[in-house]
PDB file of C-alpha atoms and ligand atoms in Angstrom:
ATOM      1  CA  UNK A   1       0.000   0.000   0.000  1.00 91.00           C
ATOM      2  CA  UNK A   2       1.685   3.179  -1.204  1.00 96.00           C
ATOM      3  CA  UNK A   3      -1.217   5.578  -0.821  1.00 98.00           C
ATOM      4  CA  UNK A   4      -4.613   5.896   0.822  1.00 98.00           C
ATOM      5  CA  UNK A   5      -7.561   7.792  -0.590  1.00 98.00           C
ATOM      6  CA  UNK A   6     -10.105   7.153   2.141  1.00 98.00           C
ATOM      7  CA  UNK A   7      -9.516   9.575   5.016  1.00 98.00           C
ATOM      8  CA  UNK A   8     -11.989  11.519   7.149  1.00 98.00           C
ATOM      9  CA  UNK A   9     -11.820  14.652   9.290  1.00 98.00           C
ATOM     10  CA  UNK A  10     -13.858  15.720  12.360  1.00 97.00           C
ATOM     11  CA  UNK A  11     -16.212  17.716  10.125  1.00 97.00           C
ATOM     12  CA  UNK A  12     -18.324  14.581   9.633  1.00 97.00           C
ATOM     13  CA  UNK A  13     -19.085  14.557  13.402  1.00 95.00           C
ATOM     14  CA  UNK A  14     -17.744  11.022  13.934  1.00 96.00           C
ATOM     15  CA  UNK A  15     -13.995  11.284  13.263  1.00 97.00           C
ATOM     16  CA  UNK A  16     -11.246  12.732  15.439  1.00 97.00           C
ATOM     17  CA  UNK A  17      -7.836  14.373  15.185  1.00 98.00           C
ATOM     18  CA  UNK A  18      -6.329  17.232  13.258  1.00 98.00           C
ATOM     19  CA  UNK A  19      -5.707  16.961   9.549  1.00 98.00           C
ATOM     20  CA  UNK A  20      -2.012  17.522  10.217  1.00 98.00           C
ATOM     21  CA  UNK A  21      -1.859  14.385  12.383  1.00 98.00           C
ATOM     22  CA  UNK A  22      -3.350  12.322   9.555  1.00 98.00           C
ATOM     23  CA  UNK A  23      -0.713  13.705   7.198  1.00 98.00           C
ATOM     24  CA  UNK A  24       2.098  12.903   9.659  1.00 98.00           C
ATOM     25  CA  UNK A  25       0.866   9.336   9.961  1.00 98.00           C
ATOM     26  CA  UNK A  26       0.838   8.925   6.176  1.00 98.00           C
ATOM     27  CA  UNK A  27       4.404  10.237   6.020  1.00 98.00           C
ATOM     28  CA  UNK A  28       5.398   7.776   8.753  1.00 98.00           C
ATOM     29  CA  UNK A  29       3.861   5.005   6.626  1.00 98.00           C
ATOM     30  CA  UNK A  30       6.010   6.069   3.688  1.00 98.00           C
ATOM     31  CA  UNK A  31       2.970   6.804   1.523  1.00 98.00           C
ATOM     32  CA  UNK A  32       3.673   8.852  -1.576  1.00 98.00           C
ATOM     33  CA  UNK A  33       0.143  10.264  -1.546  1.00 98.00           C
ATOM     34  CA  UNK A  34      -2.706  10.806   0.900  1.00 98.00           C
ATOM     35  CA  UNK A  35      -6.222  11.592  -0.247  1.00 98.00           C
ATOM     36  CA  UNK A  36      -8.774  13.112   2.102  1.00 98.00           C
ATOM     37  CA  UNK A  37     -12.330  12.003   1.362  1.00 98.00           C
ATOM     38  CA  UNK A  38     -14.499  13.227   4.173  1.00 98.00           C
ATOM     39  CA  UNK A  39     -18.246  12.562   4.043  1.00 98.00           C
ATOM     40  CA  UNK A  40     -19.621  14.826   1.376  1.00 98.00           C
ATOM     41  CA  UNK A  41     -21.984  17.632   2.268  1.00 98.00           C
ATOM     42  CA  UNK A  42     -25.426  17.276   0.726  1.00 98.00           C
ATOM     43  CA  UNK A  43     -28.034  19.930   0.096  1.00 97.00           C
ATOM     44  CA  UNK A  44     -31.145  18.301   1.504  1.00 97.00           C
ATOM     45  CA  UNK A  45     -34.734  19.385   1.141  1.00 95.00           C
ATOM     46  CA  UNK A  46     -36.249  21.299   4.048  1.00 94.00           C
ATOM     47  CA  UNK A  47     -34.285  21.746   7.249  1.00 93.00           C
ATOM     48  CA  UNK A  48     -33.008  18.152   7.511  1.00 95.00           C
ATOM     49  CA  UNK A  49     -29.385  17.925   8.654  1.00 93.00           C
ATOM     50  CA  UNK A  50     -27.416  14.717   8.375  1.00 94.00           C
ATOM     51  CA  UNK A  51     -25.239  14.062  11.418  1.00 91.00           C
ATOM     52  CA  UNK A  52     -22.819  11.802   9.558  1.00 96.00           C
ATOM     53  CA  UNK A  53     -21.417  14.330   7.090  1.00 98.00           C
ATOM     54  CA  UNK A  54     -19.966  17.804   6.930  1.00 97.00           C
ATOM     55  CA  UNK A  55     -22.397  20.659   6.554  1.00 96.00           C
ATOM     56  CA  UNK A  56     -22.288  22.509   3.221  1.00 97.00           C
ATOM     57  CA  UNK A  57     -20.868  25.604   4.931  1.00 96.00           C
ATOM     58  CA  UNK A  58     -17.866  23.548   6.163  1.00 98.00           C
ATOM     59  CA  UNK A  59     -16.620  22.678   2.692  1.00 98.00           C
ATOM     60  CA  UNK A  60     -14.714  25.943   2.161  1.00 98.00           C
ATOM     61  CA  UNK A  61     -12.731  25.423   5.385  1.00 98.00           C
ATOM     62  CA  UNK A  62     -12.090  21.759   4.517  1.00 98.00           C
ATOM     63  CA  UNK A  63     -10.561  22.805   1.210  1.00 98.00           C
ATOM     64  CA  UNK A  64      -8.517  25.707   2.581  1.00 98.00           C
ATOM     65  CA  UNK A  65      -7.050  23.709   5.503  1.00 98.00           C
ATOM     66  CA  UNK A  66      -6.016  20.918   3.140  1.00 98.00           C
ATOM     67  CA  UNK A  67      -4.595  23.289   0.550  1.00 98.00           C
ATOM     68  CA  UNK A  68      -2.415  24.919   3.214  1.00 98.00           C
ATOM     69  CA  UNK A  69      -1.146  21.517   4.366  1.00 98.00           C
ATOM     70  CA  UNK A  70      -0.530  20.440   0.785  1.00 98.00           C
ATOM     71  CA  UNK A  71       1.754  23.419   0.323  1.00 98.00           C
ATOM     72  CA  UNK A  72       3.481  22.960   3.674  1.00 98.00           C
ATOM     73  CA  UNK A  73       4.219  19.254   3.129  1.00 98.00           C
ATOM     74  CA  UNK A  74       4.761  19.341  -0.638  1.00 98.00           C
ATOM     75  CA  UNK A  75       8.327  18.025  -0.351  1.00 98.00           C
ATOM     76  CA  UNK A  76       7.299  15.022   1.740  1.00 98.00           C
ATOM     77  CA  UNK A  77       3.940  13.839   0.442  1.00 98.00           C
ATOM     78  CA  UNK A  78       1.344  14.633  -2.165  1.00 98.00           C
ATOM     79  CA  UNK A  79      -2.058  15.560  -0.710  1.00 98.00           C
ATOM     80  CA  UNK A  80      -5.284  15.206  -2.658  1.00 98.00           C
ATOM     81  CA  UNK A  81      -8.667  16.696  -1.826  1.00 98.00           C
ATOM     82  CA  UNK A  82     -11.677  14.465  -2.350  1.00 98.00           C
ATOM     83  CA  UNK A  83     -15.011  13.416  -0.899  1.00 98.00           C
ATOM     84  CA  UNK A  84     -16.786  10.167  -0.019  1.00 98.00           C
ATOM     85  CA  UNK A  85     -20.145  10.653  -1.642  1.00 98.00           C
ATOM     86  CA  UNK A  86     -23.434   8.784  -1.811  1.00 98.00           C
ATOM     87  CA  UNK A  87     -25.404   8.698  -4.999  1.00 98.00           C
ATOM     88  CA  UNK A  88     -28.773  10.193  -4.061  1.00 98.00           C
ATOM     89  CA  UNK A  89     -30.619  10.383  -7.379  1.00 97.00           C
ATOM     90  CA  UNK A  90     -32.879  13.319  -6.563  1.00 97.00           C
ATOM     91  CA  UNK A  91     -30.169  15.405  -4.873  1.00 98.00           C
ATOM     92  CA  UNK A  92     -27.093  14.487  -6.922  1.00 98.00           C
ATOM     93  CA  UNK A  93     -27.445  17.145  -9.653  1.00 98.00           C
ATOM     94  CA  UNK A  94     -27.822  19.841  -6.991  1.00 97.00           C
ATOM     95  CA  UNK A  95     -24.704  18.557  -5.228  1.00 98.00           C
ATOM     96  CA  UNK A  96     -22.639  18.492  -8.398  1.00 98.00           C
ATOM     97  CA  UNK A  97     -23.495  22.074  -9.207  1.00 98.00           C
ATOM     98  CA  UNK A  98     -22.634  23.103  -5.629  1.00 98.00           C
ATOM     99  CA  UNK A  99     -19.247  21.327  -5.857  1.00 98.00           C
ATOM    100  CA  UNK A 100     -18.391  23.105  -9.088  1.00 96.00           C
ATOM    101  CA  UNK A 101     -17.145  26.116  -7.107  1.00 95.00           C
ATOM    102  CA  UNK A 102     -14.626  24.066  -5.104  1.00 98.00           C
ATOM    103  CA  UNK A 103     -11.371  22.419  -6.198  1.00 98.00           C
ATOM    104  CA  UNK A 104     -12.466  18.879  -5.338  1.00 98.00           C
ATOM    105  CA  UNK A 105     -10.154  16.478  -7.158  1.00 98.00           C
ATOM    106  CA  UNK A 106     -12.000  13.190  -6.828  1.00 98.00           C
ATOM    107  CA  UNK A 107     -14.924  11.339  -5.274  1.00 98.00           C
ATOM    108  CA  UNK A 108     -15.225   7.806  -3.982  1.00 98.00           C
ATOM    109  CA  UNK A 109     -18.671   6.226  -3.899  1.00 98.00           C
ATOM    110  CA  UNK A 110     -19.880   5.214  -0.426  1.00 98.00           C
ATOM    111  CA  UNK A 111     -23.578   4.383  -0.389  1.00 98.00           C
ATOM    112  CA  UNK A 112     -24.667   4.674   3.250  1.00 98.00           C
ATOM    113  CA  UNK A 113     -28.397   5.056   2.589  1.00 98.00           C
ATOM    114  CA  UNK A 114     -30.979   4.002   0.034  1.00 98.00           C
ATOM    115  CA  UNK A 115     -32.975   6.550  -1.952  1.00 97.00           C
ATOM    116  CA  UNK A 116     -32.066  10.047  -0.784  1.00 97.00           C
ATOM    117  CA  UNK A 117     -31.295   9.388   2.903  1.00 97.00           C
ATOM    118  CA  UNK A 118     -34.323  11.370   4.069  1.00 95.00           C
ATOM    119  CA  UNK A 119     -36.601   8.799   2.458  1.00 95.00           C
ATOM    120  CA  UNK A 120     -34.626   5.541   2.674  1.00 95.00           C
ATOM    121  CA  UNK A 121     -33.013   3.065   5.068  1.00 96.00           C
ATOM    122  CA  UNK A 122     -29.367   2.978   6.135  1.00 97.00           C
ATOM    123  CA  UNK A 123     -27.599   0.355   4.030  1.00 97.00           C
ATOM    124  CA  UNK A 124     -25.735  -1.136   7.004  1.00 97.00           C
ATOM    125  CA  UNK A 125     -28.968  -2.230   8.671  1.00 97.00           C
ATOM    126  CA  UNK A 126     -29.722  -5.955   8.227  1.00 98.00           C
ATOM    127  CA  UNK A 127     -32.292  -6.506   5.472  1.00 98.00           C
ATOM    128  CA  UNK A 128     -33.933  -9.551   3.925  1.00 98.00           C
ATOM    129  CA  UNK A 129     -36.066  -7.866   1.241  1.00 98.00           C
ATOM    130  CA  UNK A 130     -35.169  -8.392  -2.408  1.00 98.00           C
ATOM    131  CA  UNK A 131     -36.627  -4.937  -3.095  1.00 98.00           C
ATOM    132  CA  UNK A 132     -33.912  -3.302  -0.976  1.00 98.00           C
ATOM    133  CA  UNK A 133     -31.126  -5.384  -2.482  1.00 98.00           C
ATOM    134  CA  UNK A 134     -32.387  -4.427  -5.922  1.00 98.00           C
ATOM    135  CA  UNK A 135     -32.482  -0.794  -4.903  1.00 98.00           C
ATOM    136  CA  UNK A 136     -28.942  -0.801  -3.486  1.00 98.00           C
ATOM    137  CA  UNK A 137     -27.549  -2.422  -6.609  1.00 98.00           C
ATOM    138  CA  UNK A 138     -29.613  -0.339  -9.021  1.00 98.00           C
ATOM    139  CA  UNK A 139     -28.676   2.909  -7.345  1.00 98.00           C
ATOM    140  CA  UNK A 140     -24.963   2.171  -7.147  1.00 98.00           C
ATOM    141  CA  UNK A 141     -24.883   0.863 -10.726  1.00 98.00           C
ATOM    142  CA  UNK A 142     -26.347   4.171 -11.843  1.00 98.00           C
ATOM    143  CA  UNK A 143     -23.638   5.928  -9.811  1.00 98.00           C
ATOM    144  CA  UNK A 144     -20.891   3.885 -11.493  1.00 98.00           C
ATOM    145  CA  UNK A 145     -22.276   4.821 -14.894  1.00 98.00           C
ATOM    146  CA  UNK A 146     -21.805   8.546 -14.204  1.00 98.00           C
ATOM    147  CA  UNK A 147     -18.045   8.035 -14.597  1.00 98.00           C
ATOM    148  CA  UNK A 148     -17.480  10.448 -11.708  1.00 98.00           C
ATOM    149  CA  UNK A 149     -16.247   8.017  -9.071  1.00 98.00           C
ATOM    150  CA  UNK A 150     -12.600   7.019  -8.711  1.00 98.00           C
ATOM    151  CA  UNK A 151     -13.513   3.892  -6.790  1.00 98.00           C
ATOM    152  CA  UNK A 152     -16.366   2.220  -4.939  1.00 98.00           C
ATOM    153  CA  UNK A 153     -15.815   2.208  -1.158  1.00 98.00           C
ATOM    154  CA  UNK A 154     -17.084  -0.785   0.845  1.00 98.00           C
ATOM    155  CA  UNK A 155     -19.339  -2.013  -2.004  1.00 98.00           C
ATOM    156  CA  UNK A 156     -20.338  -4.833   0.335  1.00 98.00           C
ATOM    157  CA  UNK A 157     -21.740  -2.436   2.965  1.00 98.00           C
ATOM    158  CA  UNK A 158     -25.304  -3.468   2.140  1.00 98.00           C
ATOM    159  CA  UNK A 159     -26.170  -5.888   4.923  1.00 98.00           C
ATOM    160  CA  UNK A 160     -28.289  -8.493   3.160  1.00 98.00           C
ATOM    161  CA  UNK A 161     -29.206 -11.379   5.444  1.00 98.00           C
ATOM    162  CA  UNK A 162     -31.793 -12.990   3.135  1.00 97.00           C
ATOM    163  CA  UNK A 163     -31.515 -15.764   0.559  1.00 98.00           C
ATOM    164  CA  UNK A 164     -27.940 -16.469  -0.579  1.00 98.00           C
ATOM    165  CA  UNK A 165     -28.938 -17.074  -4.219  1.00 98.00           C
ATOM    166  CA  UNK A 166     -30.483 -13.611  -4.421  1.00 98.00           C
ATOM    167  CA  UNK A 167     -27.374 -11.991  -2.986  1.00 98.00           C
ATOM    168  CA  UNK A 168     -25.275 -13.806  -5.565  1.00 98.00           C
ATOM    169  CA  UNK A 169     -27.472 -12.775  -8.486  1.00 98.00           C
ATOM    170  CA  UNK A 170     -27.637  -9.090  -7.607  1.00 98.00           C
ATOM    171  CA  UNK A 171     -24.047  -8.647  -6.487  1.00 98.00           C
ATOM    172  CA  UNK A 172     -22.786 -10.397  -9.608  1.00 98.00           C
ATOM    173  CA  UNK A 173     -24.685  -7.853 -11.698  1.00 98.00           C
ATOM    174  CA  UNK A 174     -23.199  -5.014  -9.643  1.00 98.00           C
ATOM    175  CA  UNK A 175     -19.665  -6.390  -9.959  1.00 98.00           C
ATOM    176  CA  UNK A 176     -20.073  -6.799 -13.700  1.00 98.00           C
ATOM    177  CA  UNK A 177     -21.076  -3.147 -13.933  1.00 98.00           C
ATOM    178  CA  UNK A 178     -18.045  -2.029 -11.903  1.00 98.00           C
ATOM    179  CA  UNK A 179     -15.826  -4.071 -14.204  1.00 98.00           C
ATOM    180  CA  UNK A 180     -17.455  -2.610 -17.350  1.00 98.00           C
ATOM    181  CA  UNK A 181     -17.087   0.919 -15.991  1.00 98.00           C
ATOM    182  CA  UNK A 182     -13.470   0.299 -14.956  1.00 98.00           C
ATOM    183  CA  UNK A 183     -14.152   1.207 -11.333  1.00 98.00           C
ATOM    184  CA  UNK A 184     -12.076  -0.627  -8.688  1.00 98.00           C
ATOM    185  CA  UNK A 185     -13.789  -1.947  -5.550  1.00 98.00           C
ATOM    186  CA  UNK A 186     -12.463  -1.155  -2.101  1.00 98.00           C
ATOM    187  CA  UNK A 187     -11.602  -3.687   0.570  1.00 98.00           C
ATOM    188  CA  UNK A 188     -12.401  -1.541   3.575  1.00 98.00           C
ATOM    189  CA  UNK A 189      -9.857  -1.836   6.382  1.00 98.00           C
ATOM    190  CA  UNK A 190     -12.080  -0.134   8.962  1.00 98.00           C
ATOM    191  CA  UNK A 191     -14.659  -2.862   8.421  1.00 98.00           C
ATOM    192  CA  UNK A 192     -11.956  -5.446   9.183  1.00 98.00           C
ATOM    193  CA  UNK A 193     -10.811  -3.540  12.246  1.00 97.00           C
ATOM    194  CA  UNK A 194     -14.304  -3.152  13.684  1.00 97.00           C
ATOM    195  CA  UNK A 195     -15.471  -6.610  12.603  1.00 96.00           C
ATOM    196  CA  UNK A 196     -18.392  -5.224  10.663  1.00 97.00           C
ATOM    197  CA  UNK A 197     -20.414  -7.223   8.121  1.00 97.00           C
ATOM    198  CA  UNK A 198     -17.912  -6.102   5.483  1.00 98.00           C
ATOM    199  CA  UNK A 199     -15.540  -6.990   3.923  1.00 98.00           C
ATOM    200  CA  UNK A 200     -17.778  -9.946   3.100  1.00 98.00           C
ATOM    201  CA  UNK A 201     -15.736 -12.903   1.692  1.00 98.00           C
ATOM    202  CA  UNK A 202     -18.781 -14.053  -0.315  1.00 98.00           C
ATOM    203  CA  UNK A 203     -18.919 -10.703  -2.089  1.00 98.00           C
ATOM    204  CA  UNK A 204     -15.196 -10.768  -2.823  1.00 98.00           C
ATOM    205  CA  UNK A 205     -15.364 -14.229  -4.381  1.00 98.00           C
ATOM    206  CA  UNK A 206     -18.106 -12.986  -6.711  1.00 98.00           C
ATOM    207  CA  UNK A 207     -16.067  -9.870  -7.531  1.00 98.00           C
ATOM    208  CA  UNK A 208     -13.051 -12.041  -8.361  1.00 98.00           C
ATOM    209  CA  UNK A 209     -15.115 -14.318 -10.609  1.00 98.00           C
ATOM    210  CA  UNK A 210     -16.454 -11.292 -12.463  1.00 98.00           C
ATOM    211  CA  UNK A 211     -12.929 -10.008 -13.140  1.00 98.00           C
ATOM    212  CA  UNK A 212     -13.067  -6.927 -10.899  1.00 98.00           C
ATOM    213  CA  UNK A 213     -10.019  -5.312  -9.319  1.00 98.00           C
ATOM    214  CA  UNK A 214      -9.677  -4.300  -5.692  1.00 98.00           C
ATOM    215  CA  UNK A 215      -7.951  -1.504  -3.823  1.00 98.00           C
ATOM    216  CA  UNK A 216      -7.317  -1.157  -0.092  1.00 98.00           C
ATOM    217  CA  UNK A 217      -8.822   1.804   1.752  1.00 98.00           C
ATOM    218  CA  UNK A 218      -8.047   2.764   5.353  1.00 98.00           C
ATOM    219  CA  UNK A 219     -11.310   4.654   5.921  1.00 98.00           C
ATOM    220  CA  UNK A 220      -9.417   6.455   8.685  1.00 98.00           C
ATOM    221  CA  UNK A 221     -11.548   8.232  11.284  1.00 98.00           C
ATOM    222  CA  UNK A 222      -8.505   8.826  13.518  1.00 98.00           C
ATOM    223  CA  UNK A 223      -4.899   9.667  12.535  1.00 98.00           C
ATOM    224  CA  UNK A 224      -3.402   6.336  13.643  1.00 98.00           C
ATOM    225  CA  UNK A 225      -5.850   4.471  11.396  1.00 98.00           C
ATOM    226  CA  UNK A 226      -4.347   5.921   8.225  1.00 98.00           C
ATOM    227  CA  UNK A 227      -1.762   3.155   8.432  1.00 98.00           C
ATOM    228  CA  UNK A 228      -2.284  -0.074  10.363  1.00 98.00           C
ATOM    229  CA  UNK A 229       0.166  -2.686   9.020  1.00 98.00           C
ATOM    230  CA  UNK A 230      -1.737  -5.617  10.508  1.00 98.00           C
ATOM    231  CA  UNK A 231      -4.968  -4.564   8.786  1.00 98.00           C
ATOM    232  CA  UNK A 232      -3.187  -4.113   5.477  1.00 98.00           C
ATOM    233  CA  UNK A 233      -1.838  -7.665   5.783  1.00 98.00           C
ATOM    234  CA  UNK A 234      -5.332  -8.943   6.547  1.00 98.00           C
ATOM    235  CA  UNK A 235      -6.802  -7.037   3.596  1.00 98.00           C
ATOM    236  CA  UNK A 236      -4.161  -8.528   1.306  1.00 98.00           C
ATOM    237  CA  UNK A 237      -4.859 -12.017   2.640  1.00 98.00           C
ATOM    238  CA  UNK A 238      -8.570 -11.560   2.022  1.00 98.00           C
ATOM    239  CA  UNK A 239      -7.880 -10.524  -1.586  1.00 98.00           C
ATOM    240  CA  UNK A 240      -5.579 -13.517  -2.053  1.00 98.00           C
ATOM    241  CA  UNK A 241      -8.124 -15.954  -0.669  1.00 98.00           C
ATOM    242  CA  UNK A 242     -10.884 -14.526  -2.870  1.00 98.00           C
ATOM    243  CA  UNK A 243      -8.556 -14.607  -5.881  1.00 98.00           C
ATOM    244  CA  UNK A 244      -9.052 -10.934  -6.741  1.00 98.00           C
ATOM    245  CA  UNK A 245      -6.343  -8.735  -8.215  1.00 97.00           C
ATOM    246  CA  UNK A 246      -5.242  -5.987  -5.847  1.00 98.00           C
ATOM    247  CA  UNK A 247      -3.941  -2.744  -7.332  1.00 97.00           C
ATOM    248  CA  UNK A 248      -3.017   0.782  -6.335  1.00 97.00           C
ATOM    249  CA  UNK A 249      -5.336   3.617  -7.392  1.00 97.00           C
ATOM    250  CA  UNK A 250      -3.878   4.603 -10.752  1.00 93.00           C
ATOM    251  CA  UNK A 251      -5.771   7.722 -11.703  1.00 95.00           C
ATOM    252  CA  UNK A 252      -8.207  10.048 -10.001  1.00 98.00           C
ATOM    253  CA  UNK A 253     -11.293  10.607 -12.091  1.00 98.00           C
ATOM    254  CA  UNK A 254     -12.147  14.290 -12.425  1.00 96.00           C
ATOM    255  CA  UNK A 255     -15.567  15.190 -11.086  1.00 96.00           C
ATOM    256  CA  UNK A 256     -16.465  17.630 -13.814  1.00 87.00           C
TER     257      UNK A 256
HETATM  258 ZN1   ZN B 301     -18.263   4.952   4.197  1.00 80.39          ZN
HETATM  259 ZN1   ZN B 302     -15.437   6.525   4.988  1.00 80.39          ZN
END
């Protein structure tokens, strides 16, 4: 692992530590590049405020703090400014026009809710309904088709606990789409660390069979989590066992 593109900041209300500490940890790891991808702001309808993401008015500070650090550390590491973004069909066009005024270099797809968050379930909640599985896959496939996402973070976040054959059928379709769109899938190291339902070995076997490629993402919510050698080794072992090709992120897809 030479770089990490999945890094949060306290603006999302559930991460800790100063940006500088995250950068120092990446330098200690010997990374050539560190990408910040805090939870994207979203412009919701009404007065709804999501407590798991930065507020729209925090984006300017996010960018300016990271730009200052990029300049300060330019001889030691390359810093990139990105976002972890859901694809909310109704709200996505509004978001993209809002982001146009900021120098965001890349987005990773992280689908934490169905529909538009205000009107859908969290994707980490156990579900048995085919309708929800269909929705998760349909929505993220549409996201992949936009060509705006550099990679797909924890694609196996959707916590389907229903019929195994259904999971196989839908996830195979999703993996095929990722492969066709040339979007790598992320083995999420935070999921390994916290023993969440992902990374799901069943998903990764399907992804391997469909010819997808994988990348490792720290999903750091604290500076020390930018680089955890033991988790990297476990992520690599998981990829090996599933038979999926592991690669570094080669290019950042522009978001406009
Ligand atoms: Zn996420
Ligand atoms: Zn994340």
